[in-house]
Amino acid sequence: MTKPKLFIARKLRDVVEARAARDYAVILNPEDRLFSPAELIAMCREVDAVLPCHSERFSADVIAALGPRLKIIANHSVGTDHVDLAAAKAAGIVVTNTPDVLSDATAEIAMLCMLRAARRGAEGDAMIRAGKWDFWSPAFMVGRQVTGKRFGVLGMGRVGQVTAERARGFGMEVHYHNRRRLPDHLEKGAVFHDTLEGLLAVSDVLSLHCPSTPQNAGIINARTLALLPERAVLVNTARGGLVDEAALVGALTTGRLFAAGLDVFQTEPGGNTALAALPNVFLLPHIGSATEETRDAMGFRALDNLDAFFAGREPGDRVA
Ligand code: 8YV
């Protein structure tokens, strides 16, 4: 039987590409270069399936130009904001993602962002690397203790729930705002707030875990930042589009916000130079799911979805 033709848009872990080559007629991207929309369209017109990351954007215009052969977009990501799901559905293209397998890795990065921000780790590291550590005193580099503080989760999906669990490990009280209240066995004693404002008022640390949607764009802005407790800490491992970065720079500059730990930005790759110029920001280049185990698991999960689809079964992680 002819193997389905699969375009793997970015360089994936070797074990993942080896499994893909066993079961599909694969087109790989060994140079791991980013394809332009025109190149992405040209590649996808010649295959039955594409396995992209969040770096490949499938807008309505791109989807309209894909042609009739492409049947499934099997994302190597849990976020799907890079795909116009309504356009994919209208075009009869199945879309899947890779939930669950990256929750632990991303929660680890959220804790790293929280601690490096709250305890001024980025500032201290930079000071020593610059050869400027020439003084110590009891008042030196005092930060914000997280133990016993309130950890606010905006978006209590899989990643939010695992991150909340890690925060409990630091002796933090978990609060959350979500479209729907969780059942007890998932809520695990966390305090539900049915409004964003209610959550913000009690978040000594606010961690963003909601999807990037048109409704959530810039949800963290000058107005909402002002509703946080004085000298709160912001953590973002979700999507850069959730944050008005100019407003964040303002709040960090005045000290209204004590610090921020960010793994995602409006402009990726690259980040934000104004944020990078501030001492009270810890910055990472979107590595939330970047562990060996997780990237293997994500690749296998995407291939499991493709295998199900081409075997005539419903993919387990279908989102459109
Ligand atoms: C991906 C991401 O995990 O999963 C997501 O939604 O934000 C990304 O971190 C990464 O691009 C690997 O594909």
JSON list of N, CA, C and O in Angstrom, two decimals, residues 78-116:
[
{"chain": "A", "resi": 78, "resn": "VAL", "atom": "N", "xyz": [0.68, 22.12, 21.73]},
{"chain": "A", "resi": 78, "resn": "VAL", "atom": "CA", "xyz": [-0.65, 22.07, 22.35]},
{"chain": "A", "resi": 78, "resn": "VAL", "atom": "C", "xyz": [-1.46, 23.30, 21.91]},
{"chain": "A", "resi": 78, "resn": "VAL", "atom": "O", "xyz": [-2.66, 23.21, 21.67]},
{"chain": "A", "resi": 79, "resn": "GLY", "atom": "N", "xyz": [-0.78, 24.42, 21.74]},
{"chain": "A", "resi": 79, "resn": "GLY", "atom": "CA", "xyz": [-1.47, 25.61, 21.25]},
{"chain": "A", "resi": 79, "resn": "GLY", "atom": "C", "xyz": [-1.78, 25.45, 19.76]},
{"chain": "A", "resi": 79, "resn": "GLY", "atom": "O", "xyz": [-1.00, 24.86, 19.01]},
{"chain": "A", "resi": 80, "resn": "THR", "atom": "N", "xyz": [-2.94, 25.99, 19.37]},
{"chain": "A", "resi": 80, "resn": "THR", "atom": "CA", "xyz": [-3.31, 25.91, 17.95]},
{"chain": "A", "resi": 80, "resn": "THR", "atom": "C", "xyz": [-3.66, 27.28, 17.39]},
{"chain": "A", "resi": 80, "resn": "THR", "atom": "O", "xyz": [-4.32, 27.39, 16.36]},
{"chain": "A", "resi": 81, "resn": "ASP", "atom": "N", "xyz": [-3.22, 28.33, 18.07]},
{"chain": "A", "resi": 81, "resn": "ASP", "atom": "CA", "xyz": [-3.55, 29.69, 17.62]},
{"chain": "A", "resi": 81, "resn": "ASP", "atom": "C", "xyz": [-2.87, 30.04, 16.31]},
{"chain": "A", "resi": 81, "resn": "ASP", "atom": "O", "xyz": [-3.20, 31.03, 15.69]},
{"chain": "A", "resi": 82, "resn": "HIS", "atom": "N", "xyz": [-1.92, 29.23, 15.88]},
{"chain": "A", "resi": 82, "resn": "HIS", "atom": "CA", "xyz": [-1.26, 29.46, 14.59]},
{"chain": "A", "resi": 82, "resn": "HIS", "atom": "C", "xyz": [-2.05, 28.87, 13.44]},
{"chain": "A", "resi": 82, "resn": "HIS", "atom": "O", "xyz": [-1.62, 28.99, 12.28]},
{"chain": "A", "resi": 83, "resn": "VAL", "atom": "N", "xyz": [-3.18, 28.24, 13.74]},
{"chain": "A", "resi": 83, "resn": "VAL", "atom": "CA", "xyz": [-4.01, 27.64, 12.70]},
{"chain": "A", "resi": 83, "resn": "VAL", "atom": "C", "xyz": [-5.41, 28.27, 12.78]},
{"chain": "A", "resi": 83, "resn": "VAL", "atom": "O", "xyz": [-6.01, 28.31, 13.86]},
{"chain": "A", "resi": 84, "resn": "ASP", "atom": "N", "xyz": [-5.91, 28.74, 11.65]},
{"chain": "A", "resi": 84, "resn": "ASP", "atom": "CA", "xyz": [-7.30, 29.23, 11.61]},
{"chain": "A", "resi": 84, "resn": "ASP", "atom": "C", "xyz": [-8.20, 27.99, 11.57]},
{"chain": "A", "resi": 84, "resn": "ASP", "atom": "O", "xyz": [-8.44, 27.41, 10.50]},
{"chain": "A", "resi": 85, "resn": "LEU", "atom": "N", "xyz": [-8.68, 27.61, 12.73]},
{"chain": "A", "resi": 85, "resn": "LEU", "atom": "CA", "xyz": [-9.41, 26.33, 12.85]},
{"chain": "A", "resi": 85, "resn": "LEU", "atom": "C", "xyz": [-10.72, 26.36, 12.06]},
{"chain": "A", "resi": 85, "resn": "LEU", "atom": "O", "xyz": [-11.09, 25.36, 11.42]},
{"chain": "A", "resi": 86, "resn": "ALA", "atom": "N", "xyz": [-11.39, 27.51, 12.04]},
{"chain": "A", "resi": 86, "resn": "ALA", "atom": "CA", "xyz": [-12.64, 27.60, 11.27]},
{"chain": "A", "resi": 86, "resn": "ALA", "atom": "C", "xyz": [-12.36, 27.41, 9.78]},
{"chain": "A", "resi": 86, "resn": "ALA", "atom": "O", "xyz": [-13.09, 26.70, 9.07]},
{"chain": "A", "resi": 87, "resn": "ALA", "atom": "N", "xyz": [-11.28, 28.01, 9.31]},
{"chain": "A", "resi": 87, "resn": "ALA", "atom": "CA", "xyz": [-10.93, 27.88, 7.90]},
{"chain": "A", "resi": 87, "resn": "ALA", "atom": "C", "xyz": [-10.54, 26.43, 7.57]},
{"chain": "A", "resi": 87, "resn": "ALA", "atom": "O", "xyz": [-10.91, 25.90, 6.52]},
{"chain": "A", "resi": 88, "resn": "ALA", "atom": "N", "xyz": [-9.81, 25.80, 8.50]},
{"chain": "A", "resi": 88, "resn": "ALA", "atom": "CA", "xyz": [-9.42, 24.40, 8.27]},
{"chain": "A", "resi": 88, "resn": "ALA", "atom": "C", "xyz": [-10.65, 23.51, 8.22]},
{"chain": "A", "resi": 88, "resn": "ALA", "atom": "O", "xyz": [-10.79, 22.67, 7.33]},
{"chain": "A", "resi": 89, "resn": "LYS", "atom": "N", "xyz": [-11.58, 23.75, 9.13]},
{"chain": "A", "resi": 89, "resn": "LYS", "atom": "CA", "xyz": [-12.82, 22.95, 9.16]},
{"chain": "A", "resi": 89, "resn": "LYS", "atom": "C", "xyz": [-13.61, 23.14, 7.87]},
{"chain": "A", "resi": 89, "resn": "LYS", "atom": "O", "xyz": [-14.06, 22.19, 7.24]},
{"chain": "A", "resi": 90, "resn": "ALA", "atom": "N", "xyz": [-13.70, 24.40, 7.43]},
{"chain": "A", "resi": 90, "resn": "ALA", "atom": "CA", "xyz": [-14.45, 24.69, 6.20]},
{"chain": "A", "resi": 90, "resn": "ALA", "atom": "C", "xyz": [-13.77, 24.04, 5.00]},
{"chain": "A", "resi": 90, "resn": "ALA", "atom": "O", "xyz": [-14.45, 23.63, 4.04]},
{"chain": "A", "resi": 91, "resn": "ALA", "atom": "N", "xyz": [-12.46, 23.88, 5.07]},
{"chain": "A", "resi": 91, "resn": "ALA", "atom": "CA", "xyz": [-11.72, 23.27, 3.95]},
{"chain": "A", "resi": 91, "resn": "ALA", "atom": "C", "xyz": [-11.67, 21.75, 4.08]},
{"chain": "A", "resi": 91, "resn": "ALA", "atom": "O", "xyz": [-11.08, 21.07, 3.24]},
{"chain": "A", "resi": 92, "resn": "GLY", "atom": "N", "xyz": [-12.28, 21.23, 5.15]},
{"chain": "A", "resi": 92, "resn": "GLY", "atom": "CA", "xyz": [-12.30, 19.78, 5.33]},
{"chain": "A", "resi": 92, "resn": "GLY", "atom": "C", "xyz": [-10.95, 19.21, 5.76]},
{"chain": "A", "resi": 92, "resn": "GLY", "atom": "O", "xyz": [-10.66, 18.03, 5.53]},
{"chain": "A", "resi": 93, "resn": "ILE", "atom": "N", "xyz": [-10.13, 20.07, 6.39]},
{"chain": "A", "resi": 93, "resn": "ILE", "atom": "CA", "xyz": [-8.80, 19.62, 6.86]},
{"chain": "A", "resi": 93, "resn": "ILE", "atom": "C", "xyz": [-8.88, 19.35, 8.36]},
{"chain": "A", "resi": 93, "resn": "ILE", "atom": "O", "xyz": [-9.25, 20.23, 9.13]},
{"chain": "A", "resi": 94, "resn": "VAL", "atom": "N", "xyz": [-8.53, 18.14, 8.77]},
{"chain": "A", "resi": 94, "resn": "VAL", "atom": "CA", "xyz": [-8.53, 17.79, 10.18]},
{"chain": "A", "resi": 94, "resn": "VAL", "atom": "C", "xyz": [-7.32, 18.45, 10.85]},
{"chain": "A", "resi": 94, "resn": "VAL", "atom": "O", "xyz": [-6.23, 18.53, 10.26]},
{"chain": "A", "resi": 95, "resn": "VAL", "atom": "N", "xyz": [-7.51, 18.93, 12.08]},
{"chain": "A", "resi": 95, "resn": "VAL", "atom": "CA", "xyz": [-6.41, 19.55, 12.83]},
{"chain": "A", "resi": 95, "resn": "VAL", "atom": "C", "xyz": [-6.29, 18.85, 14.18]},
{"chain": "A", "resi": 95, "resn": "VAL", "atom": "O", "xyz": [-7.30, 18.62, 14.85]},
{"chain": "A", "resi": 96, "resn": "THR", "atom": "N", "xyz": [-5.07, 18.48, 14.57]},
{"chain": "A", "resi": 96, "resn": "THR", "atom": "CA", "xyz": [-4.83, 17.86, 15.88]},
{"chain": "A", "resi": 96, "resn": "THR", "atom": "C", "xyz": [-3.72, 18.62, 16.61]},
{"chain": "A", "resi": 96, "resn": "THR", "atom": "O", "xyz": [-2.97, 19.40, 16.00]},
{"chain": "A", "resi": 97, "resn": "ASN", "atom": "N", "xyz": [-3.63, 18.37, 17.92]},
{"chain": "A", "resi": 97, "resn": "ASN", "atom": "CA", "xyz": [-2.54, 18.97, 18.70]},
{"chain": "A", "resi": 97, "resn": "ASN", "atom": "C", "xyz": [-1.94, 17.91, 19.61]},
{"chain": "A", "resi": 97, "resn": "ASN", "atom": "O", "xyz": [-2.26, 16.72, 19.50]},
{"chain": "A", "resi": 98, "resn": "THR", "atom": "N", "xyz": [-1.06, 18.33, 20.52]},
{"chain": "A", "resi": 98, "resn": "THR", "atom": "CA", "xyz": [-0.37, 17.36, 21.39]},
{"chain": "A", "resi": 98, "resn": "THR", "atom": "C", "xyz": [-0.51, 17.78, 22.85]},
{"chain": "A", "resi": 98, "resn": "THR", "atom": "O", "xyz": [0.45, 18.27, 23.48]},
{"chain": "A", "resi": 99, "resn": "PRO", "atom": "N", "xyz": [-1.70, 17.61, 23.44]},
{"chain": "A", "resi": 99, "resn": "PRO", "atom": "CA", "xyz": [-1.91, 18.01, 24.83]},
{"chain": "A", "resi": 99, "resn": "PRO", "atom": "C", "xyz": [-1.28, 17.03, 25.82]},
{"chain": "A", "resi": 99, "resn": "PRO", "atom": "O", "xyz": [-0.75, 15.99, 25.41]},
{"chain": "A", "resi": 100, "resn": "ASP", "atom": "N", "xyz": [-1.29, 17.34, 27.05]},
{"chain": "A", "resi": 100, "resn": "ASP", "atom": "CA", "xyz": [-0.87, 16.49, 28.18]},
{"chain": "A", "resi": 100, "resn": "ASP", "atom": "C", "xyz": [0.63, 16.24, 28.24]},
{"chain": "A", "resi": 100, "resn": "ASP", "atom": "O", "xyz": [1.27, 16.46, 29.28]},
{"chain": "A", "resi": 101, "resn": "VAL", "atom": "N", "xyz": [1.23, 15.80, 27.14]},
{"chain": "A", "resi": 101, "resn": "VAL", "atom": "CA", "xyz": [2.63, 15.34, 27.21]},
{"chain": "A", "resi": 101, "resn": "VAL", "atom": "C", "xyz": [3.61, 16.45, 27.54]},
{"chain": "A", "resi": 101, "resn": "VAL", "atom": "O", "xyz": [4.76, 16.19, 27.91]},
{"chain": "A", "resi": 102, "resn": "LEU", "atom": "N", "xyz": [3.19, 17.71, 27.37]},
{"chain": "A", "resi": 102, "resn": "LEU", "atom": "CA", "xyz": [4.13, 18.80, 27.65]},
{"chain": "A", "resi": 102, "resn": "LEU", "atom": "C", "xyz": [3.79, 19.58, 28.93]},
{"chain": "A", "resi": 102, "resn": "LEU", "atom": "O", "xyz": [4.42, 20.59, 29.25]},
{"chain": "A", "resi": 103, "resn": "SER", "atom": "N", "xyz": [2.79, 19.12, 29.66]},
{"chain": "A", "resi": 103, "resn": "SER", "atom": "CA", "xyz": [2.35, 19.87, 30.85]},
{"chain": "A", "resi": 103, "resn": "SER", "atom": "C", "xyz": [3.44, 19.94, 31.92]},
{"chain": "A", "resi": 103, "resn": "SER", "atom": "O", "xyz": [3.70, 21.00, 32.49]},
{"chain": "A", "resi": 104, "resn": "ASP", "atom": "N", "xyz": [4.10, 18.82, 32.20]},
{"chain": "A", "resi": 104, "resn": "ASP", "atom": "CA", "xyz": [5.13, 18.83, 33.24]},
{"chain": "A", "resi": 104, "resn": "ASP", "atom": "C", "xyz": [6.29, 19.75, 32.87]},
{"chain": "A", "resi": 104, "resn": "ASP", "atom": "O", "xyz": [6.75, 20.56, 33.67]},
{"chain": "A", "resi": 105, "resn": "ALA", "atom": "N", "xyz": [6.75, 19.63, 31.64]},
{"chain": "A", "resi": 105, "resn": "ALA", "atom": "CA", "xyz": [7.91, 20.44, 31.21]},
{"chain": "A", "resi": 105, "resn": "ALA", "atom": "C", "xyz": [7.58, 21.92, 31.27]},
{"chain": "A", "resi": 105, "resn": "ALA", "atom": "O", "xyz": [8.38, 22.74, 31.72]},
{"chain": "A", "resi": 106, "resn": "THR", "atom": "N", "xyz": [6.37, 22.26, 30.84]},
{"chain": "A", "resi": 106, "resn": "THR", "atom": "CA", "xyz": [5.99, 23.68, 30.83]},
{"chain": "A", "resi": 106, "resn": "THR", "atom": "C", "xyz": [5.80, 24.19, 32.26]},
{"chain": "A", "resi": 106, "resn": "THR", "atom": "O", "xyz": [6.18, 25.32, 32.58]},
{"chain": "A", "resi": 107, "resn": "ALA", "atom": "N", "xyz": [5.25, 23.34, 33.12]},
{"chain": "A", "resi": 107, "resn": "ALA", "atom": "CA", "xyz": [5.08, 23.74, 34.53]},
{"chain": "A", "resi": 107, "resn": "ALA", "atom": "C", "xyz": [6.45, 23.99, 35.19]},
{"chain": "A", "resi": 107, "resn": "ALA", "atom": "O", "xyz": [6.60, 24.91, 36.00]},
{"chain": "A", "resi": 108, "resn": "GLU", "atom": "N", "xyz": [7.45, 23.19, 34.81]},
{"chain": "A", "resi": 108, "resn": "GLU", "atom": "CA", "xyz": [8.80, 23.41, 35.33]},
{"chain": "A", "resi": 108, "resn": "GLU", "atom": "C", "xyz": [9.31, 24.80, 34.95]},
{"chain": "A", "resi": 108, "resn": "GLU", "atom": "O", "xyz": [9.88, 25.53, 35.77]},
{"chain": "A", "resi": 109, "resn": "ILE", "atom": "N", "xyz": [9.07, 25.17, 33.69]},
{"chain": "A", "resi": 109, "resn": "ILE", "atom": "CA", "xyz": [9.53, 26.49, 33.22]},
{"chain": "A", "resi": 109, "resn": "ILE", "atom": "C", "xyz": [8.75, 27.60, 33.91]},
{"chain": "A", "resi": 109, "resn": "ILE", "atom": "O", "xyz": [9.29, 28.66, 34.25]},
{"chain": "A", "resi": 110, "resn": "ALA", "atom": "N", "xyz": [7.49, 27.37, 34.19]},
{"chain": "A", "resi": 110, "resn": "ALA", "atom": "CA", "xyz": [6.71, 28.38, 34.92]},
{"chain": "A", "resi": 110, "resn": "ALA", "atom": "C", "xyz": [7.29, 28.60, 36.33]},
{"chain": "A", "resi": 110, "resn": "ALA", "atom": "O", "xyz": [7.42, 29.74, 36.78]},
{"chain": "A", "resi": 111, "resn": "MET", "atom": "N", "xyz": [7.67, 27.51, 36.97]},
{"chain": "A", "resi": 111, "resn": "MET", "atom": "CA", "xyz": [8.28, 27.65, 38.30]},
{"chain": "A", "resi": 111, "resn": "MET", "atom": "C", "xyz": [9.65, 28.34, 38.20]},
{"chain": "A", "resi": 111, "resn": "MET", "atom": "O", "xyz": [9.99, 29.18, 39.03]},
{"chain": "A", "resi": 112, "resn": "LEU", "atom": "N", "xyz": [10.41, 27.99, 37.18]},
{"chain": "A", "resi": 112, "resn": "LEU", "atom": "CA", "xyz": [11.71, 28.66, 36.96]},
{"chain": "A", "resi": 112, "resn": "LEU", "atom": "C", "xyz": [11.51, 30.16, 36.77]},
{"chain": "A", "resi": 112, "resn": "LEU", "atom": "O", "xyz": [12.19, 30.98, 37.40]},
{"chain": "A", "resi": 113, "resn": "CYS", "atom": "N", "xyz": [10.54, 30.52, 35.93]},
{"chain": "A", "resi": 113, "resn": "CYS", "atom": "CA", "xyz": [10.26, 31.95, 35.69]},
{"chain": "A", "resi": 113, "resn": "CYS", "atom": "C", "xyz": [9.83, 32.64, 36.98]},
{"chain": "A", "resi": 113, "resn": "CYS", "atom": "O", "xyz": [10.27, 33.75, 37.29]},
{"chain": "A", "resi": 114, "resn": "MET", "atom": "N", "xyz": [8.98, 31.96, 37.75]},
{"chain": "A", "resi": 114, "resn": "MET", "atom": "CA", "xyz": [8.50, 32.56, 39.00]},
{"chain": "A", "resi": 114, "resn": "MET", "atom": "C", "xyz": [9.66, 32.80, 39.96]},
{"chain": "A", "resi": 114, "resn": "MET", "atom": "O", "xyz": [9.82, 33.91, 40.49]},
{"chain": "A", "resi": 115, "resn": "LEU", "atom": "N", "xyz": [10.50, 31.79, 40.16]},
{"chain": "A", "resi": 115, "resn": "LEU", "atom": "CA", "xyz": [11.55, 31.91, 41.17]},
{"chain": "A", "resi": 115, "resn": "LEU", "atom": "C", "xyz": [12.64, 32.89, 40.72]},
{"chain": "A", "resi": 115, "resn": "LEU", "atom": "O", "xyz": [13.12, 33.70, 41.52]},
{"chain": "A", "resi": 116, "resn": "ARG", "atom": "N", "xyz": [13.03, 32.82, 39.46]},
{"chain": "A", "resi": 116, "resn": "ARG", "atom": "CA", "xyz": [14.07, 33.72, 38.98]},
{"chain": "A", "resi": 116, "resn": "ARG", "atom": "C", "xyz": [13.60, 35.16, 39.03]},
{"chain": "A", "resi": 116, "resn": "ARG", "atom": "O", "xyz": [14.37, 36.08, 39.27]}
]
